[in-house]
Tab-separated table of C-alpha atoms in Angstrom:
chain	number	residue	atom	x	y	z
A	22	MET	CA	13.722	-7.437	6.872
A	23	ASP	CA	11.609	-10.363	7.957
A	24	SER	CA	8.265	-9.885	6.161
A	25	ALA	CA	6.844	-13.448	6.250
A	26	TRP	CA	4.251	-12.094	8.623
A	27	ILE	CA	2.992	-9.793	5.879
A	28	LYS	CA	2.381	-12.606	3.534
A	29	ASP	CA	0.685	-14.679	6.259
A	30	VAL	CA	-1.792	-11.904	7.117
A	31	CYS	CA	-2.488	-11.196	3.504
A	32	LEU	CA	-3.019	-14.794	2.528
A	33	ALA	CA	-5.494	-15.204	5.373
A	34	TRP	CA	-7.367	-12.040	4.513
A	35	GLU	CA	-10.852	-12.415	2.924
A	36	GLY	CA	-12.114	-8.826	2.454
A	37	ASN	CA	-11.835	-6.387	-0.360
A	38	ASP	CA	-11.073	-3.270	1.609
A	39	PRO	CA	-7.345	-2.561	1.390
A	40	SER	CA	-7.512	0.206	3.956
A	41	GLU	CA	-8.895	-2.157	6.529
A	42	LEU	CA	-6.260	-4.820	5.736
A	43	LEU	CA	-3.552	-2.043	5.886
A	44	GLU	CA	-4.762	-1.140	9.436
A	45	ASN	CA	-4.488	-4.821	10.456
A	46	LEU	CA	-0.956	-4.994	9.058
A	47	MET	CA	0.168	-1.766	10.661
A	48	ALA	CA	-1.267	-2.852	14.004
A	49	HIS	CA	0.559	-6.192	13.800
A	50	GLU	CA	3.102	-6.701	16.663
A	51	GLN	CA	5.951	-7.064	14.133
A	52	CYS	CA	5.161	-3.801	12.388
A	53	PRO	CA	7.361	-0.931	13.490
A	54	ALA	CA	5.972	2.610	13.820
A	55	PHE	CA	8.166	3.798	10.938
A	56	GLY	CA	10.419	2.431	8.240
A	57	PRO	CA	10.763	0.614	4.983
A	58	VAL	CA	8.303	-2.146	5.950
A	59	HIS	CA	5.621	0.245	4.934
A	60	HIS	CA	6.988	0.139	1.347
A	61	ALA	CA	5.609	-3.359	1.184
A	62	LEU	CA	2.450	-3.042	3.255
A	63	VAL	CA	0.480	-0.880	0.944
A	64	GLY	CA	1.098	-2.889	-2.186
A	65	ALA	CA	0.463	-6.103	-0.300
A	66	ALA	CA	-2.912	-4.892	0.990
A	67	LEU	CA	-3.963	-3.899	-2.542
A	68	LEU	CA	-2.827	-7.219	-4.043
A	69	ALA	CA	-4.595	-9.355	-1.426
A	70	CYS	CA	-7.851	-7.389	-1.687
A	71	ALA	CA	-7.689	-7.361	-5.478
A	72	ARG	CA	-7.810	-11.198	-5.233
A	73	ALA	CA	-10.726	-11.244	-2.759
A	74	GLY	CA	-13.174	-14.022	-3.622
A	75	GLU	CA	-10.463	-15.879	-5.609
A	76	ARG	CA	-9.083	-18.197	-3.018
A	77	ASP	CA	-8.974	-21.551	-4.641
A	78	ALA	CA	-5.606	-23.379	-4.616
A	79	ALA	CA	-4.442	-21.891	-7.933
A	80	LYS	CA	-5.417	-18.369	-6.973
A	81	HIS	CA	-3.706	-18.855	-3.527
A	82	ASP	CA	-0.523	-19.766	-5.332
A	83	GLU	CA	-0.887	-16.823	-7.636
A	84	LEU	CA	-1.281	-14.463	-4.776
A	85	THR	CA	1.573	-16.020	-2.997
A	86	ALA	CA	3.801	-15.423	-6.096
A	87	GLU	CA	2.567	-11.828	-6.363
A	88	LEU	CA	3.307	-11.086	-2.722
A	89	ASP	CA	6.811	-12.641	-3.099
A	90	GLU	CA	7.415	-10.484	-6.171
A	91	LEU	CA	6.241	-7.388	-4.381
A	92	GLY	CA	8.499	-8.208	-1.441
A	93	GLN	CA	11.498	-8.450	-3.733
A	94	ARG	CA	10.633	-5.097	-5.442
A	95	ALA	CA	9.864	-3.269	-2.120
A	96	ALA	CA	13.177	-4.454	-0.717
A	97	CYS	CA	14.915	-2.178	-3.317
A	98	VAL	CA	13.233	0.913	-1.828
A	99	PRO	CA	15.355	2.138	1.067
A	100	GLY	CA	14.136	3.891	4.173
A	101	ALA	CA	13.957	7.587	3.802
A	102	ALA	CA	13.317	7.297	0.014
A	103	CYS	CA	10.910	10.163	0.353
A	104	ALA	CA	13.734	12.468	1.429
A	105	LYS	CA	16.604	10.877	-0.606
A	106	TRP	CA	14.746	10.007	-3.813
A	107	GLY	CA	11.847	12.375	-3.643
A	108	VAL	CA	9.370	9.487	-3.953
A	109	CYS	CA	7.434	8.070	-1.049
A	110	GLY	CA	7.866	4.315	-0.717
A	111	ALA	CA	4.142	3.924	-0.104
A	112	ALA	CA	3.345	5.502	-3.437
A	113	ALA	CA	6.034	3.348	-5.080
A	114	SER	CA	4.456	0.290	-3.444
A	115	CYS	CA	1.092	1.120	-5.089
A	116	GLY	CA	2.943	1.357	-8.409
A	117	MET	CA	4.594	-1.993	-7.820
A	118	ALA	CA	1.264	-3.730	-7.033
A	119	PHE	CA	-0.386	-2.067	-10.075
A	120	ALA	CA	2.455	-3.285	-12.322
A	121	ILE	CA	2.217	-6.787	-10.928
A	122	VAL	CA	-1.637	-6.989	-11.496
A	123	ALA	CA	-1.353	-5.345	-14.967
A	124	GLY	CA	1.494	-7.679	-16.000
A	125	ASN	CA	3.650	-4.736	-16.828
A	126	ALA	CA	7.108	-5.388	-18.272
A	127	PRO	CA	9.893	-3.017	-19.348
A	128	LEU	CA	8.871	-2.989	-23.024
A	129	ARG	CA	5.129	-3.382	-22.601
A	130	ARG	CA	3.143	-0.226	-23.432
A	131	GLU	CA	-0.246	-1.313	-21.950
A	132	GLY	CA	-0.632	-0.290	-18.337
A	133	TRP	CA	2.654	1.704	-18.223
A	134	SER	CA	1.171	5.166	-18.475
A	135	GLU	CA	-1.754	4.361	-16.201
A	136	GLY	CA	0.685	3.111	-13.447
A	137	GLN	CA	2.769	6.243	-13.804
A	138	LEU	CA	-0.272	8.517	-13.596
A	139	MET	CA	-1.582	6.670	-10.528
A	140	VAL	CA	1.707	7.115	-8.714
A	141	ALA	CA	1.855	10.759	-9.639
A	142	ASP	CA	-1.648	11.247	-8.264
A	143	ILE	CA	-0.770	9.454	-5.024
A	144	LEU	CA	2.398	11.533	-4.676
A	145	GLN	CA	0.353	14.683	-4.995
A	146	HIS	CA	-1.949	13.506	-2.182
A	147	ILE	CA	0.938	12.631	-0.016
A	148	ALA	CA	2.821	15.874	-0.803
A	149	ARG	CA	-0.252	17.958	0.149
A	150	ALA	CA	-0.399	16.171	3.612
A	151	GLY	CA	2.187	18.705	4.614
A	152	ALA	CA	5.186	17.066	6.187
A	153	PRO	CA	7.677	14.130	6.145
A	154	ARG	CA	8.255	11.438	8.680
A	155	CYS	CA	4.924	9.635	8.991
A	156	CYS	CA	4.912	6.331	7.258
A	157	LYS	CA	1.529	5.320	8.551
A	158	ARG	CA	-0.176	8.635	7.389
A	159	ASP	CA	1.447	8.301	3.997
A	160	ALA	CA	0.564	4.598	3.680
A	161	ARG	CA	-3.094	5.413	4.562
A	162	ILE	CA	-3.223	8.199	2.018
A	163	ALA	CA	-1.577	5.994	-0.636
A	164	VAL	CA	-3.915	3.042	-0.345
A	165	ARG	CA	-7.016	5.264	-0.419
A	166	ALA	CA	-5.782	7.208	-3.398
A	167	ALA	CA	-4.864	3.912	-5.237
A	168	VAL	CA	-8.206	2.186	-4.915
A	169	PRO	CA	-10.074	4.238	-7.680
A	170	TRP	CA	-7.203	3.688	-10.075
A	171	PHE	CA	-7.164	-0.066	-9.453
A	172	ASN	CA	-10.926	-0.266	-9.943
A	173	ARG	CA	-11.044	1.863	-13.071
A	174	GLU	CA	-7.837	0.599	-14.798
A	175	LEU	CA	-7.612	-2.950	-13.584
A	176	GLY	CA	-11.271	-3.889	-13.105
A	177	THR	CA	-10.821	-4.716	-9.432
A	178	ARG	CA	-13.722	-4.354	-6.995
A	179	LEU	CA	-11.858	-2.863	-4.122
A	180	GLU	CA	-13.859	-0.983	-1.491
A	181	LEU	CA	-13.034	1.637	1.116
A	182	SER	CA	-14.549	1.985	4.544
A	183	GLY	CA	-15.927	5.472	5.148
A	184	ALA	CA	-14.374	5.926	8.465
A	185	ASP	CA	-10.869	7.413	9.010
A	186	PRO	CA	-8.739	5.283	11.422
A	187	SER	CA	-7.195	6.720	14.508
A	188	CYS	CA	-3.389	6.756	14.651
A	189	ALA	CA	-1.891	4.674	17.546
A	190	VAL	CA	1.741	5.917	17.078
A	191	SER	CA	1.451	9.648	17.086
A	192	GLU	CA	3.068	9.946	20.538
A	193	ALA	CA	6.111	8.106	19.064
A	194	ASN	CA	6.523	10.558	16.266
A	195	SER	CA	8.158	13.790	17.302
A	196	ALA	CA	7.326	15.206	13.820
A	197	CYS	CA	3.541	14.354	14.090
A	198	LEU	CA	1.309	17.031	12.721
A	199	ARG	CA	-1.107	16.373	15.514
A	200	GLY	CA	-4.460	18.017	14.752
A	201	ALA	CA	-3.445	18.834	11.185
A	202	CYS	CA	-3.331	15.158	10.315
A	203	PRO	CA	-6.685	13.410	9.508
A	204	TYR	CA	-5.663	10.286	11.409
A	205	TYR	CA	-4.547	12.067	14.617
A	206	SER	CA	-6.575	11.306	17.714
A	207	ALA	CA	-6.065	13.173	20.880
A	208	LYS	CA	-6.132	10.560	23.618
């Protein structure tokens, strides 16, 4: 998967609303309607917005390294992980980003429980959405559910816009929930 475009968009981003950045990433011409690219998008949006206002050369290099690390981790999560593993890749992406910012390591206790609890909370939100096969819906849910955790546990200053975006790919999704999805927009 060529994801250099994700890094380019994130490095150019200046805001602190990861849901807005996520919408820009998902609207990018190289972003498919579905698939494992979404396993990187959510975490990338969180990382880039967590670093908002920190764009000197050293912080740019730090964000570049974090995005590279996230890309390597996300590449390990296959398409259909939600069905095959029972874990949505968008939720896992939030966990990856949290672990990167927290500096988590396999034997480091600090941050470990918090990251696990955050992912569990996100998975509950996604599971309650009611159906599989919508990467964009689940990515939106994941990023919105992750923001309070990032702010509380990591001290970030992430913000969320109040408006729910309208889905642009519902017609391409035969499993779309239509009116039962908060992002569905009848055209």
